[in-house]
Short mmCIF file of C-alpha atoms (C1' of nucleotides) in Angstrom, two decimals:
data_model
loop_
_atom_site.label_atom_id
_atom_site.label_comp_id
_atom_site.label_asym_id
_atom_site.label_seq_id
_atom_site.Cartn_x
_atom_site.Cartn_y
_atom_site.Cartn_z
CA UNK A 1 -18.28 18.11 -32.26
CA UNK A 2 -16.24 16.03 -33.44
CA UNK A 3 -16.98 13.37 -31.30
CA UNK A 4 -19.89 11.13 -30.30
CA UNK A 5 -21.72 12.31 -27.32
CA UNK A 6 -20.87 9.07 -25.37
CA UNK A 7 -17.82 8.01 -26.27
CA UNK A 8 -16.72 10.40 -23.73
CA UNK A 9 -18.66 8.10 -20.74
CA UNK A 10 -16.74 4.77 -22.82
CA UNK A 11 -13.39 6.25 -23.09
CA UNK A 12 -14.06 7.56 -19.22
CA UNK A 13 -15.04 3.90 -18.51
CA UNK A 14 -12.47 2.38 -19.80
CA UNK A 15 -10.06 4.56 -18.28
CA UNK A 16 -11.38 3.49 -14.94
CA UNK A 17 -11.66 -0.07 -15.85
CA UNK A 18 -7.87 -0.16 -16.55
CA UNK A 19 -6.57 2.34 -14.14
CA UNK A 20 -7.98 0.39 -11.47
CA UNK A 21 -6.48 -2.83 -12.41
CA UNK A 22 -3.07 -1.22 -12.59
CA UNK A 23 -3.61 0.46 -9.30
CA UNK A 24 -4.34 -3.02 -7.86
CA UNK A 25 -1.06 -4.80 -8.84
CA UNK A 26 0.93 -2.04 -8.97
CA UNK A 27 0.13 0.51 -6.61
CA UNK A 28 -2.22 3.72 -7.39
CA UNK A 29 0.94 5.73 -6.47
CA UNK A 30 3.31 3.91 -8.78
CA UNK A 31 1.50 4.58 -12.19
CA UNK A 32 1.87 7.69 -13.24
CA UNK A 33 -0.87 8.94 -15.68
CA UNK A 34 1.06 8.48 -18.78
CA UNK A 35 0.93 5.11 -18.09
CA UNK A 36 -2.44 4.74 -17.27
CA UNK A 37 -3.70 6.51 -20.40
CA UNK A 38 -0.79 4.18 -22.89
CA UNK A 39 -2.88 1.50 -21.15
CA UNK A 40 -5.70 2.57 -23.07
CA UNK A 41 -4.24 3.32 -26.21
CA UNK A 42 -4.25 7.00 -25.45
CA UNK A 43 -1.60 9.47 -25.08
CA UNK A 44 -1.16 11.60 -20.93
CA UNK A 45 -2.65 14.80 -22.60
CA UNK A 46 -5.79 13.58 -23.20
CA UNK A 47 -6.38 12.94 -19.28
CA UNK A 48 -7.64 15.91 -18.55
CA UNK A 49 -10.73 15.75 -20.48
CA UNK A 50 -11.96 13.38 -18.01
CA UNK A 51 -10.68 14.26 -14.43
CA UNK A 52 -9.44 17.76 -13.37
CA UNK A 53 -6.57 15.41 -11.76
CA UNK A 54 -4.84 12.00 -10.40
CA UNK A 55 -6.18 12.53 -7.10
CA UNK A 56 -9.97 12.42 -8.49
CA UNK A 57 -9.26 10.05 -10.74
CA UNK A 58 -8.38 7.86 -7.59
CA UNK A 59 -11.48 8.82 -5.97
CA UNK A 60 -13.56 7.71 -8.58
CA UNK A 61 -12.05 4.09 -8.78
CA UNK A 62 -12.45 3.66 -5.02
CA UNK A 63 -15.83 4.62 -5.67
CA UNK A 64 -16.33 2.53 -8.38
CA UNK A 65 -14.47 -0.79 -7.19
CA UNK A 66 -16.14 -0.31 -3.90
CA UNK A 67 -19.86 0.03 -5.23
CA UNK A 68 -18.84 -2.96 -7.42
CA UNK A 69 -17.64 -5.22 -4.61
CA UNK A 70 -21.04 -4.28 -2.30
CA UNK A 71 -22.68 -5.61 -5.50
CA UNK A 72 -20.51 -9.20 -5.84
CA UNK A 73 -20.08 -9.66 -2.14
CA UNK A 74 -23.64 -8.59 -0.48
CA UNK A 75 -26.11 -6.80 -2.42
CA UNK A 76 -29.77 -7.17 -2.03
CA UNK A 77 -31.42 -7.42 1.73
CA UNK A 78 -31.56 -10.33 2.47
CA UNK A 79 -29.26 -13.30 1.22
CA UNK A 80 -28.93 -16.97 2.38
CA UNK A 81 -25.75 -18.14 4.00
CA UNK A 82 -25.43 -20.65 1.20
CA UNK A 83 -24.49 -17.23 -1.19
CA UNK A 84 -22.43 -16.10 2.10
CA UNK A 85 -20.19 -18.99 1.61
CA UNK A 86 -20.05 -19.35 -2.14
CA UNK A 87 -18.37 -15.37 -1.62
CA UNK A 88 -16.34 -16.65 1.13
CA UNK A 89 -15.07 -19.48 -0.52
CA UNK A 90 -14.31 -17.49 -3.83
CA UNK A 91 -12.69 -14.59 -1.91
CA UNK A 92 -10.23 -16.53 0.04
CA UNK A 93 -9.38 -18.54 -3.45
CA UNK A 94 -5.76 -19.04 -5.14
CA UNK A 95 -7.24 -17.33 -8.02
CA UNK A 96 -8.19 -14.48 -5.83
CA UNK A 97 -4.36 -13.91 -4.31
CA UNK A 98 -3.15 -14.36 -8.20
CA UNK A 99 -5.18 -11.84 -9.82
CA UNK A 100 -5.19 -9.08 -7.88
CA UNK A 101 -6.13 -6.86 -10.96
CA UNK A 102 -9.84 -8.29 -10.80
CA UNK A 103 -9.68 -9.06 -7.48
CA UNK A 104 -11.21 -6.96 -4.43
CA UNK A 105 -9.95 -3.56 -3.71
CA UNK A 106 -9.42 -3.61 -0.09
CA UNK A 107 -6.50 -5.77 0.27
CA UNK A 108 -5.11 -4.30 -2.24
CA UNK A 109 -5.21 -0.66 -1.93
CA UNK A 110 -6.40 -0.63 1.81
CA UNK A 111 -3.33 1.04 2.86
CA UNK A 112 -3.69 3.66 0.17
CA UNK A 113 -7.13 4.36 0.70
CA UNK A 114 -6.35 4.47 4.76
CA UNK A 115 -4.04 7.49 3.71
CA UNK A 116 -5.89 9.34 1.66
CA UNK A 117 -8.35 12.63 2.47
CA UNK A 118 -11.30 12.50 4.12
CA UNK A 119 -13.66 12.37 1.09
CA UNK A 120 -12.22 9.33 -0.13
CA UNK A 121 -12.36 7.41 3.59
CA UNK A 122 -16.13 8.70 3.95
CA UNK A 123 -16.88 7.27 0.77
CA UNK A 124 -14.88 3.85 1.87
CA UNK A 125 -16.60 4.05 5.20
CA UNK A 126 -20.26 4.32 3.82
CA UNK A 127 -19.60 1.07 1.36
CA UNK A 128 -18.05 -1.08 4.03
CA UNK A 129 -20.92 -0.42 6.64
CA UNK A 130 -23.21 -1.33 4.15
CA UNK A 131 -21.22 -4.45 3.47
CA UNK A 132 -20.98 -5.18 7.10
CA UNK A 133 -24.89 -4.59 7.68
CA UNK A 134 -25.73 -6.89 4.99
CA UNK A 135 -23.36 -9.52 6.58
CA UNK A 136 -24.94 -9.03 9.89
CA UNK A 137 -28.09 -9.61 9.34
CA UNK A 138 -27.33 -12.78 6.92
CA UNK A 139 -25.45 -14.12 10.23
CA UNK A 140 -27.59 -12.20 12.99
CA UNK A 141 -24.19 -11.05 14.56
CA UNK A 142 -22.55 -7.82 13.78
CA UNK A 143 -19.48 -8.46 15.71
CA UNK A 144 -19.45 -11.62 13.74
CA UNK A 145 -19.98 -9.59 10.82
CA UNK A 146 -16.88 -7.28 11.81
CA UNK A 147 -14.77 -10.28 11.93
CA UNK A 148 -15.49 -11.96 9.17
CA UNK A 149 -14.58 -8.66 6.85
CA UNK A 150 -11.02 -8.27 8.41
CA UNK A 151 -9.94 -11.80 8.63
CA UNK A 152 -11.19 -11.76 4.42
CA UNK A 153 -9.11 -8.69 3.48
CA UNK A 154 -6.32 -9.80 6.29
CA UNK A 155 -5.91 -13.33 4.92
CA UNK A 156 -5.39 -11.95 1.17
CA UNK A 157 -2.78 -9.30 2.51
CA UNK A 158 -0.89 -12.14 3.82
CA UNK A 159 -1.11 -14.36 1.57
CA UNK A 160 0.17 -12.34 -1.11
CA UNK A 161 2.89 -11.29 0.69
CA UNK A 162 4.07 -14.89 0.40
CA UNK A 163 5.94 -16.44 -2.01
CA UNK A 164 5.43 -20.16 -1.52
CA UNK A 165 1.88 -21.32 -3.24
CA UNK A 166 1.58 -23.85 -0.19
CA UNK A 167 1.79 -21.82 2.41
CA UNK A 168 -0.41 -19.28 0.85
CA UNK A 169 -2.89 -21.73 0.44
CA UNK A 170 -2.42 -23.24 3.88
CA UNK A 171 -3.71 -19.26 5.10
CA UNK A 172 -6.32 -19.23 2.79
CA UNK A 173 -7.70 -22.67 4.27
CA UNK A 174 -6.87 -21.93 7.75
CA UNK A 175 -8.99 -19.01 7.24
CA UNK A 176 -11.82 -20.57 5.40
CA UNK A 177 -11.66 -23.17 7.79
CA UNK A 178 -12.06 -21.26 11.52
CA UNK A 179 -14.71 -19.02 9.83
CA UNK A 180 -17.00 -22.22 8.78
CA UNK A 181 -16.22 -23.80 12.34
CA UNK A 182 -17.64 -19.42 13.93
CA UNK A 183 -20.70 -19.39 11.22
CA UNK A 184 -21.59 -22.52 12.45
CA UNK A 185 -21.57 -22.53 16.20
CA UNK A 186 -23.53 -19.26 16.22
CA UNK B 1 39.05 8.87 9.14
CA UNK B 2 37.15 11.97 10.45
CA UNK B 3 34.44 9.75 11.70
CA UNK B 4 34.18 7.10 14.25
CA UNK B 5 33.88 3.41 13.68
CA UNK B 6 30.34 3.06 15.81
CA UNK B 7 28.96 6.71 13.84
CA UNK B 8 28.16 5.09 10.69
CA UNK B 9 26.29 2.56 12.48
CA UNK B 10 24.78 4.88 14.50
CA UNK B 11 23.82 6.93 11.60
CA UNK B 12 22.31 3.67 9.83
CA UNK B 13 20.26 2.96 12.69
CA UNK B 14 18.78 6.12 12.69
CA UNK B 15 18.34 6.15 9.03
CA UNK B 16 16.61 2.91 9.43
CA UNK B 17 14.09 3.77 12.49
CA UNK B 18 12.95 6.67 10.78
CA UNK B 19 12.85 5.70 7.71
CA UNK B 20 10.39 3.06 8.96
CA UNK B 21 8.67 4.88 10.44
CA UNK B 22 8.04 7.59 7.34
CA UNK B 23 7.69 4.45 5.11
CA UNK B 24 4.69 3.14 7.52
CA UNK B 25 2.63 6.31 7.93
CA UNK B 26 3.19 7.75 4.31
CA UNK B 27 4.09 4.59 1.88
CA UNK B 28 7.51 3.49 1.02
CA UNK B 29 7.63 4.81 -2.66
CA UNK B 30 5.59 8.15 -1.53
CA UNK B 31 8.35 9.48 0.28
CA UNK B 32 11.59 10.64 -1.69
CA UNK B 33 15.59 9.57 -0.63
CA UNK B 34 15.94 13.63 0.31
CA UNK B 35 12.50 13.74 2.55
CA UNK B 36 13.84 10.48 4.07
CA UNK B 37 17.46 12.31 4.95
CA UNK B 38 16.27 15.43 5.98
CA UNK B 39 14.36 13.70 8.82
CA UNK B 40 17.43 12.89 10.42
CA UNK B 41 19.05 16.45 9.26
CA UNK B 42 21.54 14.64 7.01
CA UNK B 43 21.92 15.92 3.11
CA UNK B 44 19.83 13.43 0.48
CA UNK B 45 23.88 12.88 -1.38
CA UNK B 46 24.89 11.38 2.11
CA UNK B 47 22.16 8.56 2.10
CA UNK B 48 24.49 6.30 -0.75
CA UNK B 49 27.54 5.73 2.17
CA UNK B 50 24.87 3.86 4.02
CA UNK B 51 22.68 2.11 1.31
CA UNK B 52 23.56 1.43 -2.95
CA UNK B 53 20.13 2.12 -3.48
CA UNK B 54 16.42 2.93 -1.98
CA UNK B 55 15.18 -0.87 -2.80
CA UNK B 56 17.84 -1.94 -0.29
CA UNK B 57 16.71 0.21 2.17
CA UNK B 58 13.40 -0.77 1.48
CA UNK B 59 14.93 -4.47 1.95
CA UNK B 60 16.38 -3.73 5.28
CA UNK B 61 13.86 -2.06 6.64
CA UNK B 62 11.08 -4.86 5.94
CA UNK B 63 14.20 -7.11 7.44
CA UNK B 64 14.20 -4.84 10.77
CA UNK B 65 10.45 -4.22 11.04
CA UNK B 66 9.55 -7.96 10.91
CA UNK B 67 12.25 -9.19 13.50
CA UNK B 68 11.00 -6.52 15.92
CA UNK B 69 7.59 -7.92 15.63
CA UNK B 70 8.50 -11.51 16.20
CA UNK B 71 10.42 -10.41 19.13
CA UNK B 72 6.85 -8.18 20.26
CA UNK B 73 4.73 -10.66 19.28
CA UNK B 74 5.76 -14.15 19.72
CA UNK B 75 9.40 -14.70 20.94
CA UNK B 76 11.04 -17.49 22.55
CA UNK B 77 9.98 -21.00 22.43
CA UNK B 78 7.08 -21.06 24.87
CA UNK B 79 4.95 -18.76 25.51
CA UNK B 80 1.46 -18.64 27.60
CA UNK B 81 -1.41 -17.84 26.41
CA UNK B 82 -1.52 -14.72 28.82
CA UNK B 83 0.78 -13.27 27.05
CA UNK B 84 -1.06 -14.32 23.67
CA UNK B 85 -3.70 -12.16 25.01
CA UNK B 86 -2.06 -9.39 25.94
CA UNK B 87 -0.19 -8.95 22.53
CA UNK B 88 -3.93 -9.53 21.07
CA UNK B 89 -5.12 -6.99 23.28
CA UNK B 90 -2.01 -4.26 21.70
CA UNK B 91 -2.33 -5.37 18.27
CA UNK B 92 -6.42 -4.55 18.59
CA UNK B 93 -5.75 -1.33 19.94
CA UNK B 94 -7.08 2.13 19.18
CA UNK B 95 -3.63 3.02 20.02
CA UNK B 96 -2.18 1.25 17.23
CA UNK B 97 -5.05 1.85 14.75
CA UNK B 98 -3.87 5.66 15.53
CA UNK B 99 0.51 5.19 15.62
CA UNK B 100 0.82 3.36 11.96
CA UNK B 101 4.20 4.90 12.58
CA UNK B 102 5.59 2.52 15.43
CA UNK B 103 2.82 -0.17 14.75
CA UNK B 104 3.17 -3.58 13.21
CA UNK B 105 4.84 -3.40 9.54
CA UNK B 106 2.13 -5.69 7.86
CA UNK B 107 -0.89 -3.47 7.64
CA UNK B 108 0.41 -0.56 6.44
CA UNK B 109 3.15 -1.92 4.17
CA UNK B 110 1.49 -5.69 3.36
CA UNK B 111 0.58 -4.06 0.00
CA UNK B 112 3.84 -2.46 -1.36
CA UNK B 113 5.77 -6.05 0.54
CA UNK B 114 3.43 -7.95 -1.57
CA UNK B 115 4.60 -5.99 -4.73
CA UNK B 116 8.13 -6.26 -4.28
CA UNK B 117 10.89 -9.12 -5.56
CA UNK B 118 11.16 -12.27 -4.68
CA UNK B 119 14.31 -11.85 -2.09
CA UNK B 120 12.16 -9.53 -0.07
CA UNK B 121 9.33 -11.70 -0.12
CA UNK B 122 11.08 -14.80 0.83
CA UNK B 123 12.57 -13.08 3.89
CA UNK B 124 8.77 -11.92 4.72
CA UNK B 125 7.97 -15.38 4.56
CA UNK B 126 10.25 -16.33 6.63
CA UNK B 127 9.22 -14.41 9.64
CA UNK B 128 5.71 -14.69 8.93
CA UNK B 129 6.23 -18.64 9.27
CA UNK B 130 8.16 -18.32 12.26
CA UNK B 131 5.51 -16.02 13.80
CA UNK B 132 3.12 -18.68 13.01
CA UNK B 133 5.06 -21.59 14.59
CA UNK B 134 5.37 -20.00 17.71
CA UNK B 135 1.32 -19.19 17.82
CA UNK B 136 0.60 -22.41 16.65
CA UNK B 137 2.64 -23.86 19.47
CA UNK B 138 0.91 -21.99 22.29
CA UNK B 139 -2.52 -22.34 20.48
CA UNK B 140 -1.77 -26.23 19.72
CA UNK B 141 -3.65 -25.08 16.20
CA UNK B 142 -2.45 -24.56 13.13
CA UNK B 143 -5.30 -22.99 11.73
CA UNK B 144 -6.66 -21.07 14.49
CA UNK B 145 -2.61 -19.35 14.14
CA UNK B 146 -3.33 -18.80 10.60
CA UNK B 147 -6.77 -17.44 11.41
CA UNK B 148 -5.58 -15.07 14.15
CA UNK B 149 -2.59 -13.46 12.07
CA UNK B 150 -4.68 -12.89 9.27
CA UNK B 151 -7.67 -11.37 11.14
CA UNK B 152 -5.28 -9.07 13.05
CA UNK B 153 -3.85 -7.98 10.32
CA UNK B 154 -7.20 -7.31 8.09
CA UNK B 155 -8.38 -5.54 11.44
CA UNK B 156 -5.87 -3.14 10.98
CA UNK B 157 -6.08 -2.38 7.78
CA UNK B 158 -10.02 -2.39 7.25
CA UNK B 159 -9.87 -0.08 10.73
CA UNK B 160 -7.65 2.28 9.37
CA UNK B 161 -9.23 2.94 6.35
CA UNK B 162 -12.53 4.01 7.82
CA UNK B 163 -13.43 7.42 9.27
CA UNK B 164 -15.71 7.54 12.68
CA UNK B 165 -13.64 6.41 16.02
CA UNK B 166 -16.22 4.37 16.94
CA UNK B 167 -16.70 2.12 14.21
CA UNK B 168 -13.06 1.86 14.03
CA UNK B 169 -13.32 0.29 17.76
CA UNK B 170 -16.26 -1.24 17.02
CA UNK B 171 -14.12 -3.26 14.23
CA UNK B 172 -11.22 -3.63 15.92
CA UNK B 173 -13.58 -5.09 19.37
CA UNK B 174 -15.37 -7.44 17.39
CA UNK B 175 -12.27 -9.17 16.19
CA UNK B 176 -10.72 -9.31 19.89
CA UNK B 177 -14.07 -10.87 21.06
CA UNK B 178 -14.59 -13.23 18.25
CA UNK B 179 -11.00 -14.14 18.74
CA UNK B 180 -11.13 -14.61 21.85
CA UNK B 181 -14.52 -17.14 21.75
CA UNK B 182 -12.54 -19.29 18.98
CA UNK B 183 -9.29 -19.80 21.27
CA UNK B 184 -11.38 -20.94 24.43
CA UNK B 185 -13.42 -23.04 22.30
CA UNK B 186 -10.62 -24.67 21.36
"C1'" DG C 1 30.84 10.54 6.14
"C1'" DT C 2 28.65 14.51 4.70
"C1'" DC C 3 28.09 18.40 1.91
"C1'" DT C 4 26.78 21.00 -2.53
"C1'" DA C 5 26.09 20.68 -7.24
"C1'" DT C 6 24.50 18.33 -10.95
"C1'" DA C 7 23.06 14.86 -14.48
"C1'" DC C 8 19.15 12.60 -15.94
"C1'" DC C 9 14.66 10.99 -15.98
"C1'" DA C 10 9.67 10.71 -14.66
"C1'" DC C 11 6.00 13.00 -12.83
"C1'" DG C 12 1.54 16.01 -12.85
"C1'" DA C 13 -0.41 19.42 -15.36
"C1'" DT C 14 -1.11 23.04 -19.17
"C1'" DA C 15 -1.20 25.21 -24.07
"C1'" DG C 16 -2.30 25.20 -28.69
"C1'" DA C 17 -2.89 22.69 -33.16
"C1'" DC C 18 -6.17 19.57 -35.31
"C1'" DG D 1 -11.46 14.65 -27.55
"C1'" DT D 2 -6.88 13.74 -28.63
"C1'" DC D 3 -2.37 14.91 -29.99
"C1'" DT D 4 2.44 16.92 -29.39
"C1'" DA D 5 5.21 20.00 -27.02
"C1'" DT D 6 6.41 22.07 -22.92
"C1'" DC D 7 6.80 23.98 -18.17
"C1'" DG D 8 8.02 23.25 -13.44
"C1'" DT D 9 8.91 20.12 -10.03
"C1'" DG D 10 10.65 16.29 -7.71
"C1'" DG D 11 12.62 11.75 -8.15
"C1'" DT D 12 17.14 8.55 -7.98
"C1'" DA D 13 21.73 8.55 -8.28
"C1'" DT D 14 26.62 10.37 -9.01
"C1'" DA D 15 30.92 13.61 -8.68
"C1'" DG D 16 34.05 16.18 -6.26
"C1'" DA D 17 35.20 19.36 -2.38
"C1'" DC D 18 35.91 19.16 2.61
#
DNA sequence: GTCTATACCACGATAGAC
DNA sequence: GTCTATCGTGGTATAGAC
C-alpha cells in the first residue's frame, strides 16, 4: 500500500478533531463534507475512506467530544470539590462562551444531538449519567447533581445568544454565584 | 386585487406559526422554504410575497417566539411569585420536554440564535433582558433571575437530549426542587 | 397572491484513475 | 488513501402566467 498503516487513524483523527470544532460554531448541519475535509487539507472524495457517511461521522464526534468532556469535567471516582469548582469556574468562563470550537459539546450541539436517532442519544445518555454520578457523589446529592449540569450547559446557551459582553458575563456570574451559595448550604 | 387586504396577513401568520413550529422540532436550516410551504398547502414560489428571504423569516420568527414567551412567562409589571411557580412548574414539564414544537424557543433554537447576525441577536437580547427584569423584580434578585433562566433553559435542553423517561423527569425534578429551595431561601 | 417552471448552486455519495 | 469527475437530489431564489 501505498500508505502507512496509521496514517489512516491520524488523518481519521484529525478529521474528527476539526469536524467537531466546525460543528460547534457552525452547526453539524451547516458544514457540508466538502468543507469539513478542505478543513483538513483534503479534497470531499476522500471522505469515504473513513466513514460510510455524514451521519456516522456525527456519531463518532458526539462520541468522542463526549468521552473527552467526562474526562475534563469528572473523571476518576472520587474528586474533591476544590477540582469541582476549578471546572465550574472554567466552564461558566468568557473564554468558554468565546470559543465555542474547544469548548463543551452540549451547549453547543445539544439541540442537534436531542434530534438525532436513538444510537446517538443512548450514547449521549450513558456519558451524561456518568457525569452526573460522578457529580453526585463529589456533592452527596444527585438532585443537586442534576441541577448543577443544566444550569452549566443552560447558562452557556444563553449567554451566547447575547451580544453584549456585560450582560453575558453578568449570567455567567449570576450562575457561578447561586451555585457556590447551593454547594455550600448542603 | 383578487385577494383580500386581511388574507395576506392571515397567510403570514400562518406561515409564521408553523414555520415555528417546524423550525423548533426539526432545526431552522434543516427544513427547506418548499417543506416549510407545503405545511400550510401553499406552493414553495409563493413564500417570496410574504418574506425577501428565509433569514428574515428566520428573523421574525425568533421576533414572534420570544414575545410570546415574555407574555407566558413573565408579563406585566408585577407579578407573584405564585405565578412564578406555576410557569416553573410548565417550563419543567414532561409535557414540554415532549412538545419542542409549541415549547419555549430557547432550548431548541438557543444554538442556531446564537449563530446568527448581530440584528437577530440584539433583538434576543432584548427580550431575554426584559424577561429577566421582570423575574428579578418578583424574586428581588438579580442573580437568582439569572440563575433560574439559565437552569430552565439547560434543563430543557440536557432533558431532551437523553433517552429513558425517567431520567428525563428525574432531570427536569431536580431542577424544580433545587429551584425551588434557592427562592425560599432567599 | 399563488401557481408552475426554471436557473443556479450546494449537498451527499459514488466511480475510476493514480 | 486521495484525487477529479459525476450523478441525483434538494436547496434558495426568480420569472411569467393566472
Amino acid at each position: 500500500m501505498r500508505y502507512s498503516i496509521s496514517h489512516k487513524q491520524q488523518t481519521r483523527e484529525r478529521l474528527l478533531q476539526s469536524s467537531a470544532a466546525l460543528a460547534k460554531t457552525q452547526g453539524f448541519a451547516s458544514v457540508g463534507v466538502d468543507g469539513l475535509m478542505k478543513a483538513i487539507g483534503l479534497s470531499g472524495g476522500a471522505f469515504y475512506s473513513h466513514f460510510s457517511s455524514k451521519d456516522e461521522l456525527f456519531g463518532s464526534i458526539i462520541e468522542r467530544e463526549l468521552s473527552q468532556s467526562l474526562e475534563r469535567l469528572g473523571a476518576g471516582d472520587a474528586q474533591s470539590r476544590e477540582r469541582l469548582d476549578r471546572c465550574l469556574k472554567f466552564y461558566l468562563s468568557m473564554a468558554h462562551v468565546e470559543h465555542a470550537a474547544t469548548g463543551c459539546a452540549l451547549p453547543s450541539m445539544g439541540a442537534e444531538i436531542a434530534r438525532s436517532d436513538v444510537v446517538v442519544r443512548e450514547h449521549a445518555q450513558t456519558w451524561i449519567c456518568q457525569l452526573h454520578a460522578n457529580w453526585a457523589r463529589t456533592l452527596e446529592s444527585d438532585s443537586l447533581a442534576w441541577a448543577i449540569l443544566s444550569q452549566c450547559v443552560g447558562a452557556l446557551v444563553v449567554a451566547r445568544m447575547l451580544v453584549d459582553p456585560q450582560v453575558q458575563a453578568q449570567v455567567l456570574s449570576s450562575s457561578y454565584q447561586e451555585l457556590s451559595r447551593q454547594i455550600a448550604d448542603h
